[in-house]
Short mmCIF file of C-alpha atoms in Angstrom, two decimals:
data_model
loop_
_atom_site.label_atom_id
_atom_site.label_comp_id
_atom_site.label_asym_id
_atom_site.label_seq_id
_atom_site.Cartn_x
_atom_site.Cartn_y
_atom_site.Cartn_z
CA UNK A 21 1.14 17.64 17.71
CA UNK A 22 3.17 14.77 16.80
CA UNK A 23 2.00 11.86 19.01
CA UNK A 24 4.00 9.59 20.44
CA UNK A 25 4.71 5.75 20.33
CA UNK A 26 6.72 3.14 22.74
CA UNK A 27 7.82 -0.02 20.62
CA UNK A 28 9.09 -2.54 22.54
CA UNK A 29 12.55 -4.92 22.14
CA UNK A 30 12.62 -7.36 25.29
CA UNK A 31 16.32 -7.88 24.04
CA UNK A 32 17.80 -5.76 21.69
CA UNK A 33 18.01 -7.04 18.01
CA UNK A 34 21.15 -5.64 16.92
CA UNK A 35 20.52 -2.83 14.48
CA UNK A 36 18.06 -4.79 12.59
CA UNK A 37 14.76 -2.42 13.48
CA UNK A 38 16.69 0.61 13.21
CA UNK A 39 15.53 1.37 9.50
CA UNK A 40 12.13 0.31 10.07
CA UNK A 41 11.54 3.11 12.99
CA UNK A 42 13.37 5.20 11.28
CA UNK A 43 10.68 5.45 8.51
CA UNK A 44 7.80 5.14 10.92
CA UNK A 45 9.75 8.75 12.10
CA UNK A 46 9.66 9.96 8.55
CA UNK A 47 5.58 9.22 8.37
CA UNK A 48 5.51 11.46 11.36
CA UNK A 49 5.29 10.06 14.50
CA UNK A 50 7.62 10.43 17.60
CA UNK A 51 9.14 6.79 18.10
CA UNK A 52 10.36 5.80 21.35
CA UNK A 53 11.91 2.62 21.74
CA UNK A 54 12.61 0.44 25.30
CA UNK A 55 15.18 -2.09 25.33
CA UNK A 56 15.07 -4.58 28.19
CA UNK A 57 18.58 -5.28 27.11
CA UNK A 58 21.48 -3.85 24.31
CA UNK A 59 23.51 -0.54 23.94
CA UNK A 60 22.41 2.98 23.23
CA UNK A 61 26.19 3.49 21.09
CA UNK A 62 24.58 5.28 17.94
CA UNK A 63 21.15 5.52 19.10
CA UNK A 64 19.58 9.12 19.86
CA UNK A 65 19.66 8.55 24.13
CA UNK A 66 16.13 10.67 23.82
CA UNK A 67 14.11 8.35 22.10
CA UNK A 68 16.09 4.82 22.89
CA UNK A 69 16.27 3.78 26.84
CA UNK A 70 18.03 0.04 28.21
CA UNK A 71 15.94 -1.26 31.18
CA UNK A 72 19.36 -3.51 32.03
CA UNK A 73 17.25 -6.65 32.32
CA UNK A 74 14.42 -8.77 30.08
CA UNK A 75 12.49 -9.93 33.10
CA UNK A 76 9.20 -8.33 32.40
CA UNK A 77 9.09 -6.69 35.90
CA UNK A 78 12.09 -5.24 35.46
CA UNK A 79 10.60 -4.30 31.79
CA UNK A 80 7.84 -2.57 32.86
CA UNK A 81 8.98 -0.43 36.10
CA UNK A 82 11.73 1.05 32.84
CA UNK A 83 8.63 1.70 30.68
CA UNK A 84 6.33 2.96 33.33
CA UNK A 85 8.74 5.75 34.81
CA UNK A 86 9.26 6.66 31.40
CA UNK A 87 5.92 6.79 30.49
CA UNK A 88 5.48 9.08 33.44
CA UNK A 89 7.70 11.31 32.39
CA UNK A 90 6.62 11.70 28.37
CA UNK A 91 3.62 10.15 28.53
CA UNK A 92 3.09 7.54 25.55
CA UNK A 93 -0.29 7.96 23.58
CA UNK A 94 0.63 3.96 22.07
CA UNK A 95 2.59 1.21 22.24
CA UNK A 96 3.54 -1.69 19.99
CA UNK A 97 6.70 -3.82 18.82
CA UNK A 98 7.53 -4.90 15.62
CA UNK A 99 9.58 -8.02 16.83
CA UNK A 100 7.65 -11.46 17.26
CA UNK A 101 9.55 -12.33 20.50
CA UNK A 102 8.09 -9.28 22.24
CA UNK A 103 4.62 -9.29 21.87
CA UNK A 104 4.07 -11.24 25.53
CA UNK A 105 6.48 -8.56 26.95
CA UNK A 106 4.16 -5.82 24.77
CA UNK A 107 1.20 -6.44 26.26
CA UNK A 108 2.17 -7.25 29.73
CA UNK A 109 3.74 -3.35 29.97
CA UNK A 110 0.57 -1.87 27.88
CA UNK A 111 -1.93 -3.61 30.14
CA UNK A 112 0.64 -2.30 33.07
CA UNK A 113 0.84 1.64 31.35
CA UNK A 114 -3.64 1.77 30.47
CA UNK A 115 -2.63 1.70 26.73
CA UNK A 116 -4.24 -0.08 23.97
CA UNK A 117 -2.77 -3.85 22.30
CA UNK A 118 -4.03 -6.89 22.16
CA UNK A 119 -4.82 -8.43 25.89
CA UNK A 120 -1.88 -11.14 27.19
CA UNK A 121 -4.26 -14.29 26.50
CA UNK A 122 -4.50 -12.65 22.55
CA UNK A 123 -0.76 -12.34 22.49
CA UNK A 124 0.17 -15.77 23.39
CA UNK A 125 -3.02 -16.88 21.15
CA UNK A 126 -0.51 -15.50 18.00
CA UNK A 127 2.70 -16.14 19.53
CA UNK A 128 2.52 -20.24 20.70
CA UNK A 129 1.59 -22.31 17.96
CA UNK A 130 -0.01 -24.93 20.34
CA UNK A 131 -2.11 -22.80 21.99
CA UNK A 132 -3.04 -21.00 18.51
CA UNK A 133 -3.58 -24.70 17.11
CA UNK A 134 -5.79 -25.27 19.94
CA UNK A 135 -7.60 -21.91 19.51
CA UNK A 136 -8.24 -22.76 15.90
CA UNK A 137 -9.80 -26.21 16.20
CA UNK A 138 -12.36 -24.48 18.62
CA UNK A 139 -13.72 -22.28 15.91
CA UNK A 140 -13.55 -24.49 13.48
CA UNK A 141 -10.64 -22.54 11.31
CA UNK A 142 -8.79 -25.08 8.80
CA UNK A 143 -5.55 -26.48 10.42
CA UNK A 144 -3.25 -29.57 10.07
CA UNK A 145 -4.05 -32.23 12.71
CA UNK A 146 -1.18 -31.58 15.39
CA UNK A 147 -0.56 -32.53 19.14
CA UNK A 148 2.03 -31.11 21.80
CA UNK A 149 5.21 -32.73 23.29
CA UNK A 150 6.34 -32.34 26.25
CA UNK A 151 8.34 -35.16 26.49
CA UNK A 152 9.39 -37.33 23.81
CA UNK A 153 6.93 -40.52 24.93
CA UNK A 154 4.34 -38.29 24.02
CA UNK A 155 4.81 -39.14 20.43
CA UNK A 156 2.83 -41.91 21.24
CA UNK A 157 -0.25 -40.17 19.81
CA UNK A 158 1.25 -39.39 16.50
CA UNK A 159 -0.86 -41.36 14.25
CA UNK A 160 1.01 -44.09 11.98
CA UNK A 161 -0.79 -42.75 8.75
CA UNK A 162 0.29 -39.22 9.28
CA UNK A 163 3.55 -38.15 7.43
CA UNK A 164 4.73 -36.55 6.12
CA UNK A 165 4.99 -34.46 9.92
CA UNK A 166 6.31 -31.48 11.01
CA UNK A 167 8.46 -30.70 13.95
CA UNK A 168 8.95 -27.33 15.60
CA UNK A 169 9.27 -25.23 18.49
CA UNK A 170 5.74 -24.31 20.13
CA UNK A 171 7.24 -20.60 20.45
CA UNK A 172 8.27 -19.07 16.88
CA UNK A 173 11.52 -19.62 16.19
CA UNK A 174 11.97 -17.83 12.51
CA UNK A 175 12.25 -20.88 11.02
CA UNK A 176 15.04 -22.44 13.53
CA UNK A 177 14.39 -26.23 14.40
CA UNK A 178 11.91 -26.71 11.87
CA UNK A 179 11.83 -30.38 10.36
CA UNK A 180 10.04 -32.14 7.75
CA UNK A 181 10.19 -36.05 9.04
CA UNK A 182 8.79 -38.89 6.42
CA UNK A 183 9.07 -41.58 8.79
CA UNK A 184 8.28 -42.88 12.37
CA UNK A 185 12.51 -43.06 12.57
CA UNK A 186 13.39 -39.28 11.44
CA UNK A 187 10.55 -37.56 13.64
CA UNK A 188 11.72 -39.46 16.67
CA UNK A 189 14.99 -37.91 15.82
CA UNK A 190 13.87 -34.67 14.85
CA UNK A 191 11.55 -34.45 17.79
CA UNK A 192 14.25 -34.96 20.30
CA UNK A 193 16.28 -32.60 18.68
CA UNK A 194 14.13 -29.54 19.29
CA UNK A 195 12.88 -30.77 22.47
CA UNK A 196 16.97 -30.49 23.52
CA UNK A 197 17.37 -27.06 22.17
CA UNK A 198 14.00 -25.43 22.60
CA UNK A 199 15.12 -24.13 25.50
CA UNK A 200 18.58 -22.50 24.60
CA UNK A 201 18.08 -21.74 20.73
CA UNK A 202 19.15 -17.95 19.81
CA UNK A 203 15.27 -17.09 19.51
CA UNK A 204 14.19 -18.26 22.90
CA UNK A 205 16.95 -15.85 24.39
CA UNK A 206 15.26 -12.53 22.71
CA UNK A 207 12.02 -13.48 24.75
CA UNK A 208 11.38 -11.58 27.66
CA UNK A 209 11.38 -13.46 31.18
CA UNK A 210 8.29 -14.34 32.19
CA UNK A 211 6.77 -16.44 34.78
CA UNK A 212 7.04 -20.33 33.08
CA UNK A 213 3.65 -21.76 31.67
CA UNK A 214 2.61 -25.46 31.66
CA UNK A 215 2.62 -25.83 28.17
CA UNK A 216 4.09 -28.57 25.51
CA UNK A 217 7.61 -26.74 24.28
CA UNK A 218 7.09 -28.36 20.71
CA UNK A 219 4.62 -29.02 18.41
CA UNK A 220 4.58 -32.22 15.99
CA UNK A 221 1.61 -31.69 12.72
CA UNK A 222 0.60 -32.75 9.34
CA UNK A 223 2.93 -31.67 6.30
CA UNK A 224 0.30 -29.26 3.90
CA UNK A 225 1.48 -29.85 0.60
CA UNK A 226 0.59 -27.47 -1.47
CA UNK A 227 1.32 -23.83 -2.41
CA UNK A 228 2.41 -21.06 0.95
CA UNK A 229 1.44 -17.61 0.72
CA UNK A 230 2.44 -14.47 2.99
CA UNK A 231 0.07 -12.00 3.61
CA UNK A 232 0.39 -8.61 5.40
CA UNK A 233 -2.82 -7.43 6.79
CA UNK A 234 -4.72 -5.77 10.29
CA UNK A 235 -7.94 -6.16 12.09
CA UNK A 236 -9.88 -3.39 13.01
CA UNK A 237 -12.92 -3.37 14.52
CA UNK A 238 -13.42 -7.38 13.99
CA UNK A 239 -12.68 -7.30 10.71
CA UNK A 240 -9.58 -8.39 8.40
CA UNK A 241 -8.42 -6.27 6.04
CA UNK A 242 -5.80 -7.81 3.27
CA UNK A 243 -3.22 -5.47 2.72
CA UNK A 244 -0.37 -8.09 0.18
CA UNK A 245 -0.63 -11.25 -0.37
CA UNK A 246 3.30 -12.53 -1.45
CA UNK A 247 3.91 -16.26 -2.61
CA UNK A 248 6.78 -18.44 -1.19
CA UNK A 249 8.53 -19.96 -4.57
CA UNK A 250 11.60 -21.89 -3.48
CA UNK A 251 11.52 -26.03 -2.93
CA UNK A 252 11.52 -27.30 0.26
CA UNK A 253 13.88 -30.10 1.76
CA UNK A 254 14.44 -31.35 5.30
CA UNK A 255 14.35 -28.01 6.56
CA UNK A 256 12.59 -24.64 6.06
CA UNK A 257 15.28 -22.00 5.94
CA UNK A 258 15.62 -20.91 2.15
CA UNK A 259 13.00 -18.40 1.74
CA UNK A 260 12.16 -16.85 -1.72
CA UNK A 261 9.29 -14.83 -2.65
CA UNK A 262 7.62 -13.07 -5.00
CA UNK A 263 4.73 -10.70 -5.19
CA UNK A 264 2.11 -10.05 -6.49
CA UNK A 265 0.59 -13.17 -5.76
CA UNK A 266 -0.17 -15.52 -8.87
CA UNK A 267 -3.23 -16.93 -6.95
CA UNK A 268 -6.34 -16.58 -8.83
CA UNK A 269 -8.60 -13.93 -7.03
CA UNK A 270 -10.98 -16.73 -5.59
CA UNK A 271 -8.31 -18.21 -4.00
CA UNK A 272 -6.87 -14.68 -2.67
CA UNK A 273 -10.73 -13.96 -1.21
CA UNK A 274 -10.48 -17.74 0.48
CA UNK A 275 -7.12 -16.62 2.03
CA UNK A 276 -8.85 -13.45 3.32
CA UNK A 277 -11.91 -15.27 4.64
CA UNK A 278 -9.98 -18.15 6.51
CA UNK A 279 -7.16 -15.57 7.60
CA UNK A 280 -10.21 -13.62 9.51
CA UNK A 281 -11.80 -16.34 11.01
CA UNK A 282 -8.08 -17.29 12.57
CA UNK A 283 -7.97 -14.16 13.66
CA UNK A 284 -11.04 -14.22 15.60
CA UNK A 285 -10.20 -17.20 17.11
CA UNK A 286 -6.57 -15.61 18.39
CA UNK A 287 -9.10 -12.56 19.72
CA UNK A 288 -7.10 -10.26 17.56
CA UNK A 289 -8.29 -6.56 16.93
CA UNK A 290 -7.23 -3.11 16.30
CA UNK A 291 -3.65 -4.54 15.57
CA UNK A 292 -1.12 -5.19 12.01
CA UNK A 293 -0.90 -9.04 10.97
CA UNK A 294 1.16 -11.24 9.74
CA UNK A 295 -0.32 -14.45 8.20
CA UNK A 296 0.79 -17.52 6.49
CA UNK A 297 -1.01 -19.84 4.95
CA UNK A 298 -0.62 -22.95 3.49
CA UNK A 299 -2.77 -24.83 0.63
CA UNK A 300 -3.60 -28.66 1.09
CA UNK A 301 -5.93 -30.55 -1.04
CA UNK A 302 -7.05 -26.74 -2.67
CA UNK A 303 -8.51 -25.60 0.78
CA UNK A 304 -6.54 -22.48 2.44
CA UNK A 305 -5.02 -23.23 6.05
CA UNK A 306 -3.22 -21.39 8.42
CA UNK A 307 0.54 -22.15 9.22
CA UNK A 308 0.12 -19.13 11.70
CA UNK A 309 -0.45 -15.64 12.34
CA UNK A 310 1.38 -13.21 14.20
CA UNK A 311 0.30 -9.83 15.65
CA UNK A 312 3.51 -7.12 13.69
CA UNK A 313 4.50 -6.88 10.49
CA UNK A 314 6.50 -9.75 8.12
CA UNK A 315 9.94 -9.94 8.62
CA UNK A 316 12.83 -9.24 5.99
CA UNK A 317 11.79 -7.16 3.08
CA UNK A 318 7.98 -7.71 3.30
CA UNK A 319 6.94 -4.37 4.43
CA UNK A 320 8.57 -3.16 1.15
CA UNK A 321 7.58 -5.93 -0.91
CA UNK A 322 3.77 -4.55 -0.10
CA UNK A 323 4.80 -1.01 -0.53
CA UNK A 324 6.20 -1.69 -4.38
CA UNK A 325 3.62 -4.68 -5.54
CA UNK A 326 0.89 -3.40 -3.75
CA UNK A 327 1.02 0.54 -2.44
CA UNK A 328 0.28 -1.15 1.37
CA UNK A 329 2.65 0.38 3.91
CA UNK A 330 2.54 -1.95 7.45
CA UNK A 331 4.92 0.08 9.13
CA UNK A 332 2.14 2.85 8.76
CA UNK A 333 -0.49 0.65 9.68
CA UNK A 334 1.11 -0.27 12.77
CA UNK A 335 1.79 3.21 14.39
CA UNK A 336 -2.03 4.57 13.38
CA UNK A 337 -3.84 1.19 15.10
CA UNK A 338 -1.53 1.62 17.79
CA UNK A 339 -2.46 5.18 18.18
CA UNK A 340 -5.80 3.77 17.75
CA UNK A 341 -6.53 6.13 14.55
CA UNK A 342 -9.19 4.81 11.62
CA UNK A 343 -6.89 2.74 9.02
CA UNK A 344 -8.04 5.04 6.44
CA UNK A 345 -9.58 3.70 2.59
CA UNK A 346 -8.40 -0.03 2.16
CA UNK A 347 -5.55 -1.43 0.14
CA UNK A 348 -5.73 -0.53 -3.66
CA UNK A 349 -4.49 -3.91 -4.81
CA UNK A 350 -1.54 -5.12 -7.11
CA UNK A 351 0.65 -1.36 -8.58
CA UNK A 352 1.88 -3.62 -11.44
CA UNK A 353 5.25 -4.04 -10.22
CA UNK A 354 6.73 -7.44 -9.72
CA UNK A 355 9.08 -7.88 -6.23
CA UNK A 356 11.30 -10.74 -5.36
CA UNK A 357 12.93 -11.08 -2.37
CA UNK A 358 15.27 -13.73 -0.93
CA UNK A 359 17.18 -14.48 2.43
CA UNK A 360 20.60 -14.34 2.05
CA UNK A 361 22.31 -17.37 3.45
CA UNK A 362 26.24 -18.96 3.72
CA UNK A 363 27.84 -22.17 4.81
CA UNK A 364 28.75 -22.86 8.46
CA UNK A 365 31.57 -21.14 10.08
CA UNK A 366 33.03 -17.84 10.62
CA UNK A 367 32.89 -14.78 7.82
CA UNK A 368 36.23 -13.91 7.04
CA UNK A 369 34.80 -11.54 4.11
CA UNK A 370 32.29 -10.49 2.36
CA UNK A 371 32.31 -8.87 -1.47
CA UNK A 372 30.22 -7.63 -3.84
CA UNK A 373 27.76 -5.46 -1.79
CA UNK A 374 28.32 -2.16 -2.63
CA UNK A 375 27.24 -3.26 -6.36
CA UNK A 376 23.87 -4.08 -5.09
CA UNK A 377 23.47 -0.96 -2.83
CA UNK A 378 23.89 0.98 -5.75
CA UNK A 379 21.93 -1.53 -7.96
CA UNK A 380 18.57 0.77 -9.18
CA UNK A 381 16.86 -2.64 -9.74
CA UNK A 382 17.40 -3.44 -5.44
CA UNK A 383 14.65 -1.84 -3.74
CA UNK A 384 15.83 -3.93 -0.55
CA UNK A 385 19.64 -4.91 0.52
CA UNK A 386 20.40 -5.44 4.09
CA UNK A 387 23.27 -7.30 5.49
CA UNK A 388 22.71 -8.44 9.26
CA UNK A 389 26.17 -10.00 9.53
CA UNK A 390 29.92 -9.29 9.26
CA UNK A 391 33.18 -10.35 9.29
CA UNK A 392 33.76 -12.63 12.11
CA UNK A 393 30.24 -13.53 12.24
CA UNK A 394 29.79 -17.02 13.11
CA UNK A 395 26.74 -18.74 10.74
CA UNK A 396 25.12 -21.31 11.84
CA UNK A 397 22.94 -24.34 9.61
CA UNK A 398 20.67 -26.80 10.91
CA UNK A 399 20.79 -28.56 12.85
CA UNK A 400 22.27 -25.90 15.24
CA UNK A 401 20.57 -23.05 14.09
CA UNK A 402 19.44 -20.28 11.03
CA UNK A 403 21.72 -17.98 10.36
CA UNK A 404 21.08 -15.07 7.75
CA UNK A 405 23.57 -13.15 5.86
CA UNK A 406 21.36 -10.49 5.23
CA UNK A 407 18.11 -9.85 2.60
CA UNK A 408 17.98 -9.07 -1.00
CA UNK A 409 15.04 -7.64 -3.35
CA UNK A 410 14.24 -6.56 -6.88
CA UNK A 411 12.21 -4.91 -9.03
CA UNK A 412 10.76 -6.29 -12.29
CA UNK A 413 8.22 -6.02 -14.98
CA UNK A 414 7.57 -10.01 -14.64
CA UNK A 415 7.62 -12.76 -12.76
CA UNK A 416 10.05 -14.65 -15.34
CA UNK A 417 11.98 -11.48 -15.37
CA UNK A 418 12.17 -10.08 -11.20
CA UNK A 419 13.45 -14.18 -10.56
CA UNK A 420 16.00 -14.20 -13.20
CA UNK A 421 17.24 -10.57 -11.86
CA UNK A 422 17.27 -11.73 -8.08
CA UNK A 423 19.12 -14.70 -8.87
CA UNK A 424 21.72 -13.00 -10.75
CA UNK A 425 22.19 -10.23 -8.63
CA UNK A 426 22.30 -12.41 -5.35
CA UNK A 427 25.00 -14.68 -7.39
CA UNK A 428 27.32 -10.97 -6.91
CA UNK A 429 27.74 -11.26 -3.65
CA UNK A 430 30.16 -13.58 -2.23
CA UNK A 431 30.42 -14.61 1.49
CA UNK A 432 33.95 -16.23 2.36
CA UNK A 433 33.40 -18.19 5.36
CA UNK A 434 36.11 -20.63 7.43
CA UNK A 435 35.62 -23.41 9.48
CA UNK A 436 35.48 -23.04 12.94
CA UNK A 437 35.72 -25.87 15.80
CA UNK A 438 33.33 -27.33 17.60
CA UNK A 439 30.31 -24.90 15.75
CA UNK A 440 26.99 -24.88 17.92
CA UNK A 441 28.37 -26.75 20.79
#
């Protein structure tokens, strides 16, 4: 009997899950999916269901007469945003996902910051603001910082500041738009915690990995482990990556070890992770680590480099099923995978993508915006065109092939008025 799963979207993310459950529903399992808000136009009305509100009461009163009437045997969400709203409804419904405290453990960086320091897992020194006075206890030695939103933001607001000047600036930026930023509105409503809204810490400087992984039973289990490979300026919106990893495999068993110890400290089990980590001075630390799967192409970067499939991994933990024999390792093929970005304004076209959907070197092309999309750059926000991956033989050879087949697609974009006010 097929068993069936609830995944959770406290506001509904366009279209931009839609492929992902639709191959969790080609493994086999009978995918269910509750909207706080969105639309049901092109969704199958059996499996997708709009509660017509994100406050989390409203949330779970949707889920729980649904679960009464097709009873759920899991639930789980693949959307960072909804993982307070996730286990708020499972602890409401008696089904199994990491406890409230865990989930905001892996979704506020302060609190997982905090959570870290008392185990003794390797972090950047950090503190919480507030209010912008409380920058008072940023030491005078420590820059380069970095400033961002306590909440995950997918990259939004993020700052590098080199001086006492630019992360005053910085630091009142986000604390003014914290608040109202595109991410914050996909959260569920929930009653307001006392909590710092941003997070100032110490710049890592070396090398950033991301690694796809789950905990069962206590214990971490690596699944890919995919290196960042773009330079970094002011902000931290340009993401390219490539897998396998080129760490050596010390340094990939050091990722593993500090990435478990995190997650002990988060109280993380039976559950698919999400982990990045950040080298300083040769030691592995933890940028952070979230309880889904990576975001853009990951899940198929780790299917293609390394025959790991999250999206699997999440429906059998939530089901609460045994993982099954461990990740194999590296398959031999090379992945890169980049976000597709554009200038500010409004699309007025966009050419070249057929070409790469019919590419047989693009394992991964997704666009998530359109004509009369309006992009947005930071300051005011993140916007993504869409995602783009390839296939290679090399490292020097799947980088030269990414950035000549991202160079075919051509976003025309106009200025509009008053952008982000």
């Amino acid at each position: 009997m097929t068993r069936r799963i609830l995944f959770i979207e406290a506001v509904q993310y366009g279209t931009y899950y839609a492929d992902r459950y639709a191959h969790i529903c080609k493994l086999g399992y009978d995918v269910h999916v509750l909207y706080g808000t969105g639309t049901l136009e092109g969704r199958d009305r059996a499996h997708h269901r709009v509660a017509g509100e994100r406050n989390i009461d409203t949330l779970i009163a949707a889920a729980a007469g649904w679960h009464r009437e097709t009873p759920f045997d899991g639930i789980t969400t693949l959307c960072e945003p909804s993982v307070l709203a996730t286990a708020e409804i499972a602890a409401a419904l008696g089904l199994s996902y990491p406890s409230l405290g865990a989930a905001l453990l892996s979704r506020d960086k302060f609190e997982m910051r905090c959570a870290h320091r008392g185990l003794g897992v390797p972090h950047p020194h950090f503190i919480g603001l507030r209010e912008i006075t409380d920058l008072a206890a940023w030491p005078e030695s420590a820059y380069p910082a970095i400033v961002k939103p306590a909440m995950g933001s997918a990259s939004s607001f993020v700052f590098r500041a080199d001086t006492p000047e630019e992360l005053r600036r910085y630091a009142q930026l986000v604390l003014e738009n914290v608040s109202t930023m595109a991410v914050a509105k996909l959260e569920a409503e929930m009653p307001l915690r006392d909590a710092p809204s941003v997070v100032v810490e110490r710049f890592l400087d070396g090398s950033e990995h991301l690694v796809e992984g789950y905990v069962y039973n206590g214990c971490f289990v690596l699944g890919s482990i995919v290196d960042r490979i773009t330079l970094e300026g002011v902000t931290f919106d340009d993401d390219v990556h490539h897998a396998p990893s080129r760490l050596s495999l010390e340094d990939q068993h050091r990722v593993g070890e500090v990435i478990g110890l995190a997650c002990t400290a988060q109280k993380i089990d039976m559950v698919t992770v999400h982990a990045e980590v950040r080298f300083h001075e040769v030691r592995p630390y933890i940028v952070e680590i979230g309880i889904r799967p990576g975001g853009g192409g990951l899940n198929l970067m780790a299917g293609e480099s390394f025959g790991y499939d999250p999206l699997d991994m999440v429906a059998r933990l939530a089901l609460g099923q045994i993982p099954g024999p461990r990740p194999a390792g590296p398959t031999g093929v090379h992945t890169a995978a980049a976000c597709l970005m554009g200038y500010e304004g409004q699309i007025s076209g966009i050419e070249g993508a057929e070409a790469l959907r019919d590419d047989p070197s693009v394992f991964f092309f997704k666009l998530v915006a359109a004509v009369g999309t309006e992009l947005r750059r930071p300051p005011r926000g993140n916007s993504i065109v869409g995602f783009l991956g390839v296939r290679g033989t090399s490292y020097a050879d799947v980088v030269e092939t990414l950035n000549r087949k991202s160079a075919k697609l051509r976003v025309i974009v106009e200025e509009v008025d008053h952008v982000g006010g």
